[in-house]
Every structure is written in C-alpha cells, then in structure tokens.
Amino acid sequence: MEQTDIKFYKSAMITDTSVNGGHMDAAAAVVSGVKFNLFPRVTSKERTDGILRYRKVFMSNRSTGSEPAYDAAVCISLPSNGGDRFYIKRSNHSETQADIIDSGWTGGGYINADVTAGDSSVQVLFESNDFDIPDGSLMLFRKEDDSIITARTTDDGNACATWIGNVATIRLAEQVPEDMPMDTTCAGICIELGNLQSAAENVIVTSASGGLSDGSIDVNNQGCIEESWTLTFTSATEFDVAGSRMGALPSGSISGTYSPLNPVGAEPLFMIQSSGWTGSWQAGDTLSFDTKEASAPVWIKEVVPAGTAREPENRFRLDWMID
C-alpha cells in the first residue's frame, strides 16, 4: 500500500441544513491545500454574527484489490490560525447533521511547555477548554521538522486530563521518547477508525434448495460502496438486483460472473462468481448481502464566534495514520 492510496472524500449532501452529510461521494475528493476545499468562505456577516457549521469527511482506502489499511486514525493536529475553532468526532456512514449529538468533540493545539524525553505528561494549549480528551486515547505530536511522535493518554480510572483555562495537562501511559519544544510542536487527539477494507457480509439465502458457496462474493476497495443488496430470482437461472440506495442494477444470470460497475470509477460494485451457485434456485428465491466500503467518516465542526476578525489565509491541518 502506498501513501497515495489514502484519500479523503466529501459526503453526498453538503448543505447547512439537517440533511447535510450522509454517505460518501467518491467523485468529490478533498484536495489538500486548496482554499475552501471542505468548508466555504466565512462571510463578513457570519464573522459579525457568529456561525456554527458542520462538514462530514471520509478517510478512504483506495488501494487495488481488498488490501486493508490497518488501524487508521485521523486528527486535527494544527488548529486554526484564525479566530474560528475546528473540532472532530467519529460518525457513521448514514448519519446526517440532524443525528449529531453535541458531545465528544475533540481537536488539537500546541504544546504549551517544553517536553523533555522521559516525561510522562504534556501541557497542550487549545483554543477553548471544551475539547474532549478521552482516557486511553491516541495522541499525535507533529514537530516543526514534520516528524511525528505518538502516545496514549492514561486509562487508570482517573481522568487523564486536567484543565487550567485553555491549557490541558495530559497524563500519558508511556514516557515521551524525545524532546518536544513548546510553540512549534502541535498535538492532536486522534479518532481511531479501525481497519479500512472492503467486505461482503451478512449473506442471507432464502431458498428451499438453492445456495451460494462461502467466498463467492468478491469486492475491491475502489468499487465497493456501503450498501445492502437483494437478488430476486425471476427463473431458475435469472435474477434481478436492487440496492437499498442505488435502486435497480442490470439483471444477471447464474451462468456467468455477475459484475455490475460502479458508475464512479468504473470498478465493480461487487462480483458473484458463477462457480459459487449451488443447488436449484426457483423464481421468487432471494439472496441478500451487505457490502462495506473501505472508508470511515468523521464530522468536523467549525465554530466562528461573533465578532471574529477576518483571516484571508485561514487553515487547519488534518493528519492521518495507518499501521
């Protein structure tokens, strides 16, 4: 797997209303370093009045085949250089803005006191004291030379973080391996996403005598989407196919490999090998299964306090890791 196999995508719905979010749009990549690539420009009225805005973004494994990206994690490491604040939290594939629960938001800040190799705690200056720092969470530290250090917060039954103003003193489960200077070292609380790998699962056969061998449904990271599929037999050999979101696909037959193409990227949504069909199928029999795409979503929240000054080069940094 190459670094370029990991990409970020926007959600299918992008709006400042309750329907914002939903599933991934694989045609809408988030391009690093491009202005307004995820959040829109904050207008002068929005800076005067203040605004709260959400965007959903998907970390996606676009490697060929179904090779997993193990132990994926993402964080906001570099906070905004303007007067606004950015937060991050875990989401699920179907969640919209209407489903957001306003707790558990975390983010990043700057080391507020020099850290020496061997220290087991760090002080981090956040932009506010309402960032969540869970016990046992993974932290990413990025130094001025772009080298990265990771550590976990303690999980010993006592809160890992204590606050004085906007500075959190965070206890770590292990000693820091090297020096980290204040002001030039940024720190982010990671959202751990697990393994990013496409899969076919929850296969259900509804037939008196028809069957499908295990492993007969193939998927790949580039074509697979988050969807529930139903095949309904119209004869002993022919079937119709429909997805819960995509609707009808071309009909198929057990006499050949069924391989419908994803309209984005022209890779198969899934493949059913002809050799996998067993027994005798009849009209009205069904086969259902779910496909799981090799991606995981997070919400990012922008808070623009009333009276925020204009910052024409406003930015924040999203860092990611895989094992």
PDB file of C-alpha atoms in Angstrom:
ATOM      1  CA  MET A   1       0.000   0.000   0.000  1.00  0.00           C
ATOM      2  CA  GLU A   2       1.222   3.492  -0.893  1.00  0.00           C
ATOM      3  CA  GLN A   3       0.599   6.760   0.916  1.00  0.00           C
ATOM      4  CA  THR A   4      -1.289   7.961  -2.168  1.00  0.00           C
ATOM      5  CA  ASP A   5      -3.828   5.140  -1.686  1.00  0.00           C
ATOM      6  CA  ILE A   6      -5.349   7.037   1.248  1.00  0.00           C
ATOM      7  CA  LYS A   7      -7.717   9.770   0.103  1.00  0.00           C
ATOM      8  CA  PHE A   8     -10.399  11.929   1.689  1.00  0.00           C
ATOM      9  CA  TYR A   9     -13.862  12.467   0.231  1.00  0.00           C
ATOM     10  CA  LYS A  10     -16.851  14.677   0.933  1.00  0.00           C
ATOM     11  CA  SER A  11     -20.333  13.484   1.775  1.00  0.00           C
ATOM     12  CA  ALA A  12     -23.108  13.176  -0.765  1.00  0.00           C
ATOM     13  CA  MET A  13     -25.050  16.091   0.747  1.00  0.00           C
ATOM     14  CA  ILE A  14     -23.255  19.356   1.524  1.00  0.00           C
ATOM     15  CA  THR A  15     -25.532  21.985   2.985  1.00  0.00           C
ATOM     16  CA  ASP A  16     -26.006  23.892   6.222  1.00  0.00           C
ATOM     17  CA  THR A  17     -29.277  22.086   6.947  1.00  0.00           C
ATOM     18  CA  SER A  18     -30.362  18.909   8.738  1.00  0.00           C
ATOM     19  CA  VAL A  19     -29.778  16.723   5.642  1.00  0.00           C
ATOM     20  CA  ASN A  20     -26.100  17.631   5.468  1.00  0.00           C
ATOM     21  CA  GLY A  21     -23.841  14.553   5.441  1.00  0.00           C
ATOM     22  CA  GLY A  22     -24.973  11.052   4.588  1.00  0.00           C
ATOM     23  CA  HIS A  23     -22.904   8.608   2.555  1.00  0.00           C
ATOM     24  CA  MET A  24     -19.585   9.201   0.800  1.00  0.00           C
ATOM     25  CA  ASP A  25     -19.367  10.825  -2.630  1.00  0.00           C
ATOM     26  CA  ALA A  26     -16.402   9.101  -4.298  1.00  0.00           C
ATOM     27  CA  ALA A  27     -16.470  11.723  -7.045  1.00  0.00           C
ATOM     28  CA  ALA A  28     -15.820  14.565  -4.584  1.00  0.00           C
ATOM     29  CA  ALA A  29     -12.270  14.311  -3.290  1.00  0.00           C
ATOM     30  CA  VAL A  30     -10.994  16.769  -0.700  1.00  0.00           C
ATOM     31  CA  VAL A  31      -7.848  18.229  -2.251  1.00  0.00           C
ATOM     32  CA  SER A  32      -5.209  19.252   0.270  1.00  0.00           C
ATOM     33  CA  GLY A  33      -4.009  22.830   0.204  1.00  0.00           C
ATOM     34  CA  VAL A  34      -6.899  24.179  -1.888  1.00  0.00           C
ATOM     35  CA  LYS A  35      -8.910  27.047  -0.408  1.00  0.00           C
ATOM     36  CA  PHE A  36     -12.482  26.270   0.605  1.00  0.00           C
ATOM     37  CA  ASN A  37     -11.997  22.594  -0.305  1.00  0.00           C
ATOM     38  CA  LEU A  38     -14.189  21.454   2.588  1.00  0.00           C
ATOM     39  CA  PHE A  39     -15.631  24.479   4.373  1.00  0.00           C
ATOM     40  CA  PRO A  40     -16.895  27.520   2.467  1.00  0.00           C
ATOM     41  CA  ARG A  41     -15.562  31.032   2.882  1.00  0.00           C
ATOM     42  CA  VAL A  42     -16.799  32.708   6.060  1.00  0.00           C
ATOM     43  CA  THR A  43     -18.591  35.895   5.057  1.00  0.00           C
ATOM     44  CA  SER A  44     -18.308  39.210   6.860  1.00  0.00           C
ATOM     45  CA  LYS A  45     -21.878  38.808   8.164  1.00  0.00           C
ATOM     46  CA  GLU A  46     -21.053  35.336   9.503  1.00  0.00           C
ATOM     47  CA  ARG A  47     -17.963  36.717  11.254  1.00  0.00           C
ATOM     48  CA  THR A  48     -20.034  39.511  12.779  1.00  0.00           C
ATOM     49  CA  ASP A  49     -22.954  37.332  13.877  1.00  0.00           C
ATOM     50  CA  GLY A  50     -21.094  34.092  14.529  1.00  0.00           C
ATOM     51  CA  ILE A  51     -21.882  30.733  12.931  1.00  0.00           C
ATOM     52  CA  LEU A  52     -21.694  27.004  13.625  1.00  0.00           C
ATOM     53  CA  ARG A  53     -21.054  24.789  10.595  1.00  0.00           C
ATOM     54  CA  TYR A  54     -20.548  21.036  10.080  1.00  0.00           C
ATOM     55  CA  ARG A  55     -18.926  19.027   7.315  1.00  0.00           C
ATOM     56  CA  LYS A  56     -18.566  15.271   7.021  1.00  0.00           C
ATOM     57  CA  VAL A  57     -15.397  13.788   5.549  1.00  0.00           C
ATOM     58  CA  PHE A  58     -14.444  10.185   4.784  1.00  0.00           C
ATOM     59  CA  MET A  59     -10.964   8.692   5.110  1.00  0.00           C
ATOM     60  CA  SER A  60     -10.838   6.110   2.332  1.00  0.00           C
ATOM     61  CA  ASN A  61      -8.506   3.292   1.318  1.00  0.00           C
ATOM     62  CA  ARG A  62      -8.325   3.335  -2.488  1.00  0.00           C
ATOM     63  CA  SER A  63      -5.692   0.630  -2.906  1.00  0.00           C
ATOM     64  CA  THR A  64      -6.266  -2.012  -5.557  1.00  0.00           C
ATOM     65  CA  GLY A  65      -7.932  -5.264  -4.550  1.00  0.00           C
ATOM     66  CA  SER A  66      -9.136  -5.541  -0.975  1.00  0.00           C
ATOM     67  CA  GLU A  67      -5.851  -4.865   0.839  1.00  0.00           C
ATOM     68  CA  PRO A  68      -6.659  -3.398   4.266  1.00  0.00           C
ATOM     69  CA  ALA A  69      -5.367  -0.159   5.715  1.00  0.00           C
ATOM     70  CA  TYR A  70      -4.793  -1.271   9.296  1.00  0.00           C
ATOM     71  CA  ASP A  71      -5.572   0.778  12.407  1.00  0.00           C
ATOM     72  CA  ALA A  72      -6.493   4.000  10.628  1.00  0.00           C
ATOM     73  CA  ALA A  73      -6.610   7.153  12.708  1.00  0.00           C
ATOM     74  CA  VAL A  74      -7.223  10.819  11.948  1.00  0.00           C
ATOM     75  CA  CYS A  75      -6.869  14.005  13.965  1.00  0.00           C
ATOM     76  CA  ILE A  76      -6.826  17.770  13.789  1.00  0.00           C
ATOM     77  CA  SER A  77      -3.212  18.434  14.674  1.00  0.00           C
ATOM     78  CA  LEU A  78      -2.824  22.058  13.643  1.00  0.00           C
ATOM     79  CA  PRO A  79      -5.591  24.332  14.963  1.00  0.00           C
ATOM     80  CA  SER A  80      -6.962  27.256  13.008  1.00  0.00           C
ATOM     81  CA  ASN A  81      -4.709  30.275  12.600  1.00  0.00           C
ATOM     82  CA  GLY A  82      -7.820  32.483  12.576  1.00  0.00           C
ATOM     83  CA  GLY A  83     -10.355  33.311  15.245  1.00  0.00           C
ATOM     84  CA  ASP A  84     -12.534  30.272  14.498  1.00  0.00           C
ATOM     85  CA  ARG A  85     -12.149  26.790  16.041  1.00  0.00           C
ATOM     86  CA  PHE A  86     -12.346  23.318  14.495  1.00  0.00           C
ATOM     87  CA  TYR A  87     -13.442  20.120  16.247  1.00  0.00           C
ATOM     88  CA  ILE A  88     -13.646  16.485  15.116  1.00  0.00           C
ATOM     89  CA  LYS A  89     -15.624  13.395  16.157  1.00  0.00           C
ATOM     90  CA  ARG A  90     -16.493   9.926  14.831  1.00  0.00           C
ATOM     91  CA  SER A  91     -19.521   9.425  12.588  1.00  0.00           C
ATOM     92  CA  ASN A  92     -21.179   6.561  10.724  1.00  0.00           C
ATOM     93  CA  HIS A  93     -21.893   6.176   7.028  1.00  0.00           C
ATOM     94  CA  SER A  94     -25.553   7.192   7.022  1.00  0.00           C
ATOM     95  CA  GLU A  95     -25.503   9.902   9.695  1.00  0.00           C
ATOM     96  CA  THR A  96     -26.714  13.366   8.790  1.00  0.00           C
ATOM     97  CA  GLN A  97     -26.447  16.665  10.620  1.00  0.00           C
ATOM     98  CA  ALA A  98     -29.843  16.001  12.211  1.00  0.00           C
ATOM     99  CA  ASP A  99     -28.334  12.985  14.002  1.00  0.00           C
ATOM    100  CA  ILE A 100     -25.353  14.762  15.563  1.00  0.00           C
ATOM    101  CA  ILE A 101     -25.091  14.593  19.344  1.00  0.00           C
ATOM    102  CA  ASP A 102     -23.208  17.608  20.632  1.00  0.00           C
ATOM    103  CA  SER A 103     -20.688  15.808  22.825  1.00  0.00           C
ATOM    104  CA  GLY A 104     -17.386  14.053  22.332  1.00  0.00           C
ATOM    105  CA  TRP A 105     -15.826  16.714  20.097  1.00  0.00           C
ATOM    106  CA  THR A 106     -12.044  16.810  20.224  1.00  0.00           C
ATOM    107  CA  GLY A 107      -9.266  18.551  18.333  1.00  0.00           C
ATOM    108  CA  GLY A 108      -5.730  19.832  18.522  1.00  0.00           C
ATOM    109  CA  GLY A 109      -3.491  22.532  19.918  1.00  0.00           C
ATOM    110  CA  TYR A 110       0.120  23.469  20.634  1.00  0.00           C
ATOM    111  CA  ILE A 111       2.491  22.174  23.285  1.00  0.00           C
ATOM    112  CA  ASN A 112       2.415  24.861  25.976  1.00  0.00           C
ATOM    113  CA  ALA A 113       5.604  23.919  27.854  1.00  0.00           C
ATOM    114  CA  ASP A 114       8.783  22.257  26.662  1.00  0.00           C
ATOM    115  CA  VAL A 115       8.644  18.458  26.901  1.00  0.00           C
ATOM    116  CA  THR A 116      11.828  16.524  27.683  1.00  0.00           C
ATOM    117  CA  ALA A 117      12.455  12.928  26.657  1.00  0.00           C
ATOM    118  CA  GLY A 118      11.258  10.729  29.513  1.00  0.00           C
ATOM    119  CA  ASP A 119       8.381  12.990  30.560  1.00  0.00           C
ATOM    120  CA  SER A 120       5.049  11.261  31.078  1.00  0.00           C
ATOM    121  CA  SER A 121       2.776  14.269  30.768  1.00  0.00           C
ATOM    122  CA  VAL A 122       2.330  17.176  28.376  1.00  0.00           C
ATOM    123  CA  GLN A 123       0.642  20.563  28.513  1.00  0.00           C
ATOM    124  CA  VAL A 124      -1.392  21.446  25.432  1.00  0.00           C
ATOM    125  CA  LEU A 125      -2.864  24.867  24.707  1.00  0.00           C
ATOM    126  CA  PHE A 126      -6.232  24.512  22.993  1.00  0.00           C
ATOM    127  CA  GLU A 127      -8.387  27.317  21.616  1.00  0.00           C
ATOM    128  CA  SER A 128     -11.044  26.576  24.245  1.00  0.00           C
ATOM    129  CA  ASN A 129     -11.478  24.279  27.254  1.00  0.00           C
ATOM    130  CA  ASP A 130     -14.389  22.313  25.763  1.00  0.00           C
ATOM    131  CA  PHE A 131     -12.297  19.828  23.761  1.00  0.00           C
ATOM    132  CA  ASP A 132     -12.852  16.219  24.828  1.00  0.00           C
ATOM    133  CA  ILE A 133      -9.715  14.265  25.840  1.00  0.00           C
ATOM    134  CA  PRO A 134     -10.786  10.641  26.418  1.00  0.00           C
ATOM    135  CA  ASP A 135      -8.874   8.307  28.699  1.00  0.00           C
ATOM    136  CA  GLY A 136      -6.797   5.854  26.668  1.00  0.00           C
ATOM    137  CA  SER A 137      -6.953   7.953  23.506  1.00  0.00           C
ATOM    138  CA  LEU A 138      -4.198   8.049  20.897  1.00  0.00           C
ATOM    139  CA  MET A 139      -2.322  11.352  20.544  1.00  0.00           C
ATOM    140  CA  LEU A 140      -0.260  12.539  17.593  1.00  0.00           C
ATOM    141  CA  PHE A 141       2.519  15.094  18.044  1.00  0.00           C
ATOM    142  CA  ARG A 142       3.968  16.800  14.969  1.00  0.00           C
ATOM    143  CA  LYS A 143       7.236  18.676  15.392  1.00  0.00           C
ATOM    144  CA  GLU A 144       8.493  21.602  13.351  1.00  0.00           C
ATOM    145  CA  ASP A 145      10.511  19.264  11.112  1.00  0.00           C
ATOM    146  CA  ASP A 146       7.293  17.283  10.423  1.00  0.00           C
ATOM    147  CA  SER A 147       8.489  14.265  12.402  1.00  0.00           C
ATOM    148  CA  ILE A 148       5.693  12.524  14.286  1.00  0.00           C
ATOM    149  CA  ILE A 149       5.505  11.034  17.771  1.00  0.00           C
ATOM    150  CA  THR A 150       2.517   9.091  19.090  1.00  0.00           C
ATOM    151  CA  ALA A 151       1.464   8.259  22.637  1.00  0.00           C
ATOM    152  CA  ARG A 152      -1.648   7.192  24.529  1.00  0.00           C
ATOM    153  CA  THR A 153      -3.294   9.016  27.381  1.00  0.00           C
ATOM    154  CA  THR A 154      -3.643   7.166  30.665  1.00  0.00           C
ATOM    155  CA  ASP A 155      -6.613   4.930  31.359  1.00  0.00           C
ATOM    156  CA  ASP A 156      -6.186   4.084  35.039  1.00  0.00           C
ATOM    157  CA  GLY A 157      -9.544   5.129  36.428  1.00  0.00           C
ATOM    158  CA  ASN A 158      -8.510   8.748  36.974  1.00  0.00           C
ATOM    159  CA  ALA A 159      -9.113  11.478  34.395  1.00  0.00           C
ATOM    160  CA  CYS A 160      -6.138  11.725  32.063  1.00  0.00           C
ATOM    161  CA  ALA A 161      -6.527  15.499  31.624  1.00  0.00           C
ATOM    162  CA  THR A 162      -6.913  18.464  33.964  1.00  0.00           C
ATOM    163  CA  TRP A 163      -7.606  21.995  32.787  1.00  0.00           C
ATOM    164  CA  ILE A 164      -6.441  25.444  33.814  1.00  0.00           C
ATOM    165  CA  GLY A 165      -8.041  27.888  31.430  1.00  0.00           C
ATOM    166  CA  ASN A 166      -7.465  26.586  27.911  1.00  0.00           C
ATOM    167  CA  VAL A 167      -4.384  24.552  28.879  1.00  0.00           C
ATOM    168  CA  ALA A 168      -4.859  20.822  29.430  1.00  0.00           C
ATOM    169  CA  THR A 169      -2.230  18.869  31.362  1.00  0.00           C
ATOM    170  CA  ILE A 170      -2.463  15.387  29.878  1.00  0.00           C
ATOM    171  CA  ARG A 171      -1.009  12.298  31.549  1.00  0.00           C
ATOM    172  CA  LEU A 172       0.489   9.741  29.183  1.00  0.00           C
ATOM    173  CA  ALA A 173       0.615   5.964  29.554  1.00  0.00           C
ATOM    174  CA  GLU A 174       4.269   5.907  28.453  1.00  0.00           C
ATOM    175  CA  GLN A 175       7.262   8.212  28.526  1.00  0.00           C
ATOM    176  CA  VAL A 176       7.864  10.610  25.663  1.00  0.00           C
ATOM    177  CA  PRO A 177      10.805   9.266  23.585  1.00  0.00           C
ATOM    178  CA  GLU A 178      12.314  12.629  22.617  1.00  0.00           C
ATOM    179  CA  ASP A 179      12.222  16.350  23.342  1.00  0.00           C
ATOM    180  CA  MET A 180       9.280  18.371  22.048  1.00  0.00           C
ATOM    181  CA  PRO A 181       9.635  22.161  22.156  1.00  0.00           C
ATOM    182  CA  MET A 182       6.665  24.370  23.008  1.00  0.00           C
ATOM    183  CA  ASP A 183       5.016  26.608  20.393  1.00  0.00           C
ATOM    184  CA  THR A 184       6.496  24.652  17.448  1.00  0.00           C
ATOM    185  CA  THR A 185       5.077  21.215  18.338  1.00  0.00           C
ATOM    186  CA  CYS A 186       1.396  20.666  17.675  1.00  0.00           C
ATOM    187  CA  ALA A 187      -0.715  17.921  19.188  1.00  0.00           C
ATOM    188  CA  GLY A 188      -3.947  16.236  18.148  1.00  0.00           C
ATOM    189  CA  ILE A 189      -6.338  13.822  19.837  1.00  0.00           C
ATOM    190  CA  CYS A 190      -6.923  11.035  17.303  1.00  0.00           C
ATOM    191  CA  ILE A 191     -10.179   9.483  16.185  1.00  0.00           C
ATOM    192  CA  GLU A 192      -9.399   5.779  15.733  1.00  0.00           C
ATOM    193  CA  LEU A 193     -11.257   4.304  12.762  1.00  0.00           C
ATOM    194  CA  GLY A 194     -10.137   0.666  12.742  1.00  0.00           C
ATOM    195  CA  ASN A 195      -9.192  -1.181   9.558  1.00  0.00           C
ATOM    196  CA  LEU A 196     -10.289   0.309   6.237  1.00  0.00           C
ATOM    197  CA  GLN A 197     -11.110  -2.659   3.984  1.00  0.00           C
ATOM    198  CA  SER A 198     -13.947  -3.525   1.641  1.00  0.00           C
ATOM    199  CA  ALA A 199     -16.007  -6.589   2.520  1.00  0.00           C
ATOM    200  CA  ALA A 200     -19.171  -8.526   1.685  1.00  0.00           C
ATOM    201  CA  GLU A 201     -21.034  -9.699   4.762  1.00  0.00           C
ATOM    202  CA  ASN A 202     -24.400 -10.723   6.225  1.00  0.00           C
ATOM    203  CA  VAL A 203     -25.163 -13.098   3.341  1.00  0.00           C
ATOM    204  CA  ILE A 204     -28.707 -14.497   3.626  1.00  0.00           C
ATOM    205  CA  VAL A 205     -30.124 -17.131   1.262  1.00  0.00           C
ATOM    206  CA  THR A 206     -33.914 -17.525   1.156  1.00  0.00           C
ATOM    207  CA  SER A 207     -34.479 -20.634  -0.934  1.00  0.00           C
ATOM    208  CA  ALA A 208     -35.686 -24.191  -0.390  1.00  0.00           C
ATOM    209  CA  SER A 209     -32.833 -25.764  -2.367  1.00  0.00           C
ATOM    210  CA  GLY A 210     -30.582 -23.039  -3.780  1.00  0.00           C
ATOM    211  CA  GLY A 211     -27.306 -21.950  -2.189  1.00  0.00           C
ATOM    212  CA  LEU A 212     -24.128 -19.915  -2.582  1.00  0.00           C
ATOM    213  CA  SER A 213     -20.686 -21.122  -1.552  1.00  0.00           C
ATOM    214  CA  ASP A 214     -18.751 -19.116   1.027  1.00  0.00           C
ATOM    215  CA  GLY A 215     -16.371 -16.608  -0.524  1.00  0.00           C
ATOM    216  CA  SER A 216     -18.227 -16.387  -3.826  1.00  0.00           C
ATOM    217  CA  ILE A 217     -18.873 -12.639  -3.490  1.00  0.00           C
ATOM    218  CA  ASP A 218     -15.765 -10.577  -4.235  1.00  0.00           C
ATOM    219  CA  VAL A 219     -15.292  -6.854  -3.597  1.00  0.00           C
ATOM    220  CA  ASN A 220     -12.473  -4.356  -4.076  1.00  0.00           C
ATOM    221  CA  ASN A 221     -11.638  -1.126  -2.284  1.00  0.00           C
ATOM    222  CA  GLN A 222     -12.104   1.122  -5.309  1.00  0.00           C
ATOM    223  CA  GLY A 223     -15.532  -0.067  -6.436  1.00  0.00           C
ATOM    224  CA  CYS A 224     -17.268  -1.248  -3.277  1.00  0.00           C
ATOM    225  CA  ILE A 225     -19.805   1.027  -1.580  1.00  0.00           C
ATOM    226  CA  GLU A 226     -21.773   0.930   1.669  1.00  0.00           C
ATOM    227  CA  GLU A 227     -24.973  -0.741   0.524  1.00  0.00           C
ATOM    228  CA  SER A 228     -27.484  -3.533   1.113  1.00  0.00           C
ATOM    229  CA  TRP A 229     -28.238  -5.683  -1.951  1.00  0.00           C
ATOM    230  CA  THR A 230     -31.072  -8.056  -2.807  1.00  0.00           C
ATOM    231  CA  LEU A 231     -31.097 -10.532  -5.692  1.00  0.00           C
ATOM    232  CA  THR A 232     -34.580 -11.793  -6.580  1.00  0.00           C
ATOM    233  CA  PHE A 233     -34.772 -14.791  -8.904  1.00  0.00           C
ATOM    234  CA  THR A 234     -37.179 -14.498 -11.825  1.00  0.00           C
ATOM    235  CA  SER A 235     -36.471 -18.055 -13.031  1.00  0.00           C
ATOM    236  CA  ALA A 236     -34.180 -20.954 -12.155  1.00  0.00           C
ATOM    237  CA  THR A 237     -31.184 -19.084 -13.646  1.00  0.00           C
ATOM    238  CA  GLU A 238     -32.042 -15.376 -13.964  1.00  0.00           C
ATOM    239  CA  PHE A 239     -32.284 -12.731 -11.248  1.00  0.00           C
ATOM    240  CA  ASP A 240     -32.990  -9.048 -10.720  1.00  0.00           C
ATOM    241  CA  VAL A 241     -30.750  -6.959  -8.464  1.00  0.00           C
ATOM    242  CA  ALA A 242     -31.511  -3.860  -6.375  1.00  0.00           C
ATOM    243  CA  GLY A 243     -29.685  -1.831  -3.774  1.00  0.00           C
ATOM    244  CA  SER A 244     -31.388  -0.076  -0.884  1.00  0.00           C
ATOM    245  CA  ARG A 245     -29.924   3.259  -2.003  1.00  0.00           C
ATOM    246  CA  MET A 246     -28.842   2.696  -5.620  1.00  0.00           C
ATOM    247  CA  GLY A 247     -32.033   1.035  -6.760  1.00  0.00           C
ATOM    248  CA  ALA A 248     -32.137  -1.392  -9.683  1.00  0.00           C
ATOM    249  CA  LEU A 249     -28.987  -2.764 -11.288  1.00  0.00           C
ATOM    250  CA  PRO A 250     -28.806  -4.775 -14.536  1.00  0.00           C
ATOM    251  CA  SER A 251     -30.277  -8.263 -14.290  1.00  0.00           C
ATOM    252  CA  GLY A 252     -27.958 -11.252 -14.066  1.00  0.00           C
ATOM    253  CA  SER A 253     -27.663 -14.979 -14.534  1.00  0.00           C
ATOM    254  CA  ILE A 254     -26.018 -17.796 -12.588  1.00  0.00           C
ATOM    255  CA  SER A 255     -24.387 -18.965 -15.826  1.00  0.00           C
ATOM    256  CA  GLY A 256     -21.791 -16.184 -15.753  1.00  0.00           C
ATOM    257  CA  THR A 257     -19.925 -13.960 -13.302  1.00  0.00           C
ATOM    258  CA  TYR A 258     -22.148 -11.081 -12.235  1.00  0.00           C
ATOM    259  CA  SER A 259     -20.060  -7.897 -12.029  1.00  0.00           C
ATOM    260  CA  PRO A 260     -22.041  -4.609 -12.061  1.00  0.00           C
ATOM    261  CA  LEU A 261     -19.895  -1.496 -12.446  1.00  0.00           C
ATOM    262  CA  ASN A 262     -19.781   1.403 -10.038  1.00  0.00           C
ATOM    263  CA  PRO A 263     -20.631   4.495 -12.145  1.00  0.00           C
ATOM    264  CA  VAL A 264     -17.874   6.372 -10.293  1.00  0.00           C
ATOM    265  CA  GLY A 265     -14.523   4.973 -11.398  1.00  0.00           C
ATOM    266  CA  ALA A 266     -15.862   2.042 -13.448  1.00  0.00           C
ATOM    267  CA  GLU A 267     -14.782  -0.631 -10.930  1.00  0.00           C
ATOM    268  CA  PRO A 268     -17.192  -3.440  -9.966  1.00  0.00           C
ATOM    269  CA  LEU A 269     -19.545  -2.755  -7.080  1.00  0.00           C
ATOM    270  CA  PHE A 270     -19.135  -6.462  -6.309  1.00  0.00           C
ATOM    271  CA  MET A 271     -18.676  -9.725  -8.206  1.00  0.00           C
ATOM    272  CA  ILE A 272     -20.539 -13.026  -7.783  1.00  0.00           C
ATOM    273  CA  GLN A 273     -18.618 -15.929  -9.264  1.00  0.00           C
ATOM    274  CA  SER A 274     -20.710 -18.298 -11.402  1.00  0.00           C
ATOM    275  CA  SER A 275     -18.951 -21.253  -9.771  1.00  0.00           C
ATOM    276  CA  GLY A 276     -20.407 -20.271  -6.388  1.00  0.00           C
ATOM    277  CA  TRP A 277     -24.048 -21.064  -7.146  1.00  0.00           C
ATOM    278  CA  THR A 278     -25.218 -24.423  -5.753  1.00  0.00           C
ATOM    279  CA  GLY A 279     -28.441 -26.418  -5.667  1.00  0.00           C
ATOM    280  CA  SER A 280     -31.588 -25.417  -7.516  1.00  0.00           C
ATOM    281  CA  TRP A 281     -32.923 -21.876  -7.456  1.00  0.00           C
ATOM    282  CA  GLN A 282     -36.542 -21.004  -8.217  1.00  0.00           C
ATOM    283  CA  ALA A 283     -38.437 -17.873  -9.157  1.00  0.00           C
ATOM    284  CA  GLY A 284     -39.109 -15.849  -6.017  1.00  0.00           C
ATOM    285  CA  ASP A 285     -35.995 -17.030  -4.164  1.00  0.00           C
ATOM    286  CA  THR A 286     -33.747 -14.269  -2.846  1.00  0.00           C
ATOM    287  CA  LEU A 287     -30.140 -13.676  -1.916  1.00  0.00           C
ATOM    288  CA  SER A 288     -29.306 -10.634   0.207  1.00  0.00           C
ATOM    289  CA  PHE A 289     -25.986  -9.299   1.468  1.00  0.00           C
ATOM    290  CA  ASP A 290     -24.278  -6.089   2.549  1.00  0.00           C
ATOM    291  CA  THR A 291     -21.155  -4.524   1.108  1.00  0.00           C
ATOM    292  CA  LYS A 292     -18.861  -2.460   3.288  1.00  0.00           C
ATOM    293  CA  GLU A 293     -16.680   0.190   1.673  1.00  0.00           C
ATOM    294  CA  ALA A 294     -13.070   0.750   2.713  1.00  0.00           C
ATOM    295  CA  SER A 295     -13.726   4.094   4.338  1.00  0.00           C
ATOM    296  CA  ALA A 296     -14.738   5.642   7.643  1.00  0.00           C
ATOM    297  CA  PRO A 297     -16.326   9.050   8.267  1.00  0.00           C
ATOM    298  CA  VAL A 298     -15.796  11.826  10.788  1.00  0.00           C
ATOM    299  CA  TRP A 299     -17.626  15.064  11.423  1.00  0.00           C
ATOM    300  CA  ILE A 300     -15.662  18.303  11.514  1.00  0.00           C
ATOM    301  CA  LYS A 301     -17.264  21.282  13.230  1.00  0.00           C
ATOM    302  CA  GLU A 302     -16.316  24.917  12.664  1.00  0.00           C
ATOM    303  CA  VAL A 303     -17.199  27.406  15.382  1.00  0.00           C
ATOM    304  CA  VAL A 304     -16.952  31.071  14.356  1.00  0.00           C
ATOM    305  CA  PRO A 305     -17.541  33.267  17.425  1.00  0.00           C
ATOM    306  CA  ALA A 306     -19.404  36.522  16.925  1.00  0.00           C
ATOM    307  CA  GLY A 307     -17.015  39.360  16.145  1.00  0.00           C
ATOM    308  CA  THR A 308     -14.281  37.155  14.659  1.00  0.00           C
ATOM    309  CA  ALA A 309     -11.676  39.078  12.682  1.00  0.00           C
ATOM    310  CA  ARG A 310     -11.026  38.315   9.019  1.00  0.00           C
ATOM    311  CA  GLU A 311      -8.184  35.884   8.266  1.00  0.00           C
ATOM    312  CA  PRO A 312      -7.651  35.561   4.487  1.00  0.00           C
ATOM    313  CA  GLU A 313      -5.277  32.560   4.809  1.00  0.00           C
ATOM    314  CA  ASN A 314      -7.269  30.638   7.379  1.00  0.00           C
ATOM    315  CA  ARG A 315      -6.457  26.917   7.566  1.00  0.00           C
ATOM    316  CA  PHE A 316      -6.223  23.872   9.812  1.00  0.00           C
ATOM    317  CA  ARG A 317      -4.457  20.550   9.305  1.00  0.00           C
ATOM    318  CA  LEU A 318      -5.939  17.084   9.278  1.00  0.00           C
ATOM    319  CA  ASP A 319      -3.321  14.390   9.945  1.00  0.00           C
ATOM    320  CA  TRP A 320      -3.831  10.660   9.476  1.00  0.00           C
ATOM    321  CA  MET A 321      -2.011   7.430  10.229  1.00  0.00           C
ATOM    322  CA  ILE A 322      -2.246   3.755   9.315  1.00  0.00           C
ATOM    323  CA  ASP A 323      -0.177   0.873  10.648  1.00  0.00           C
TER     324      ASP A 323
END
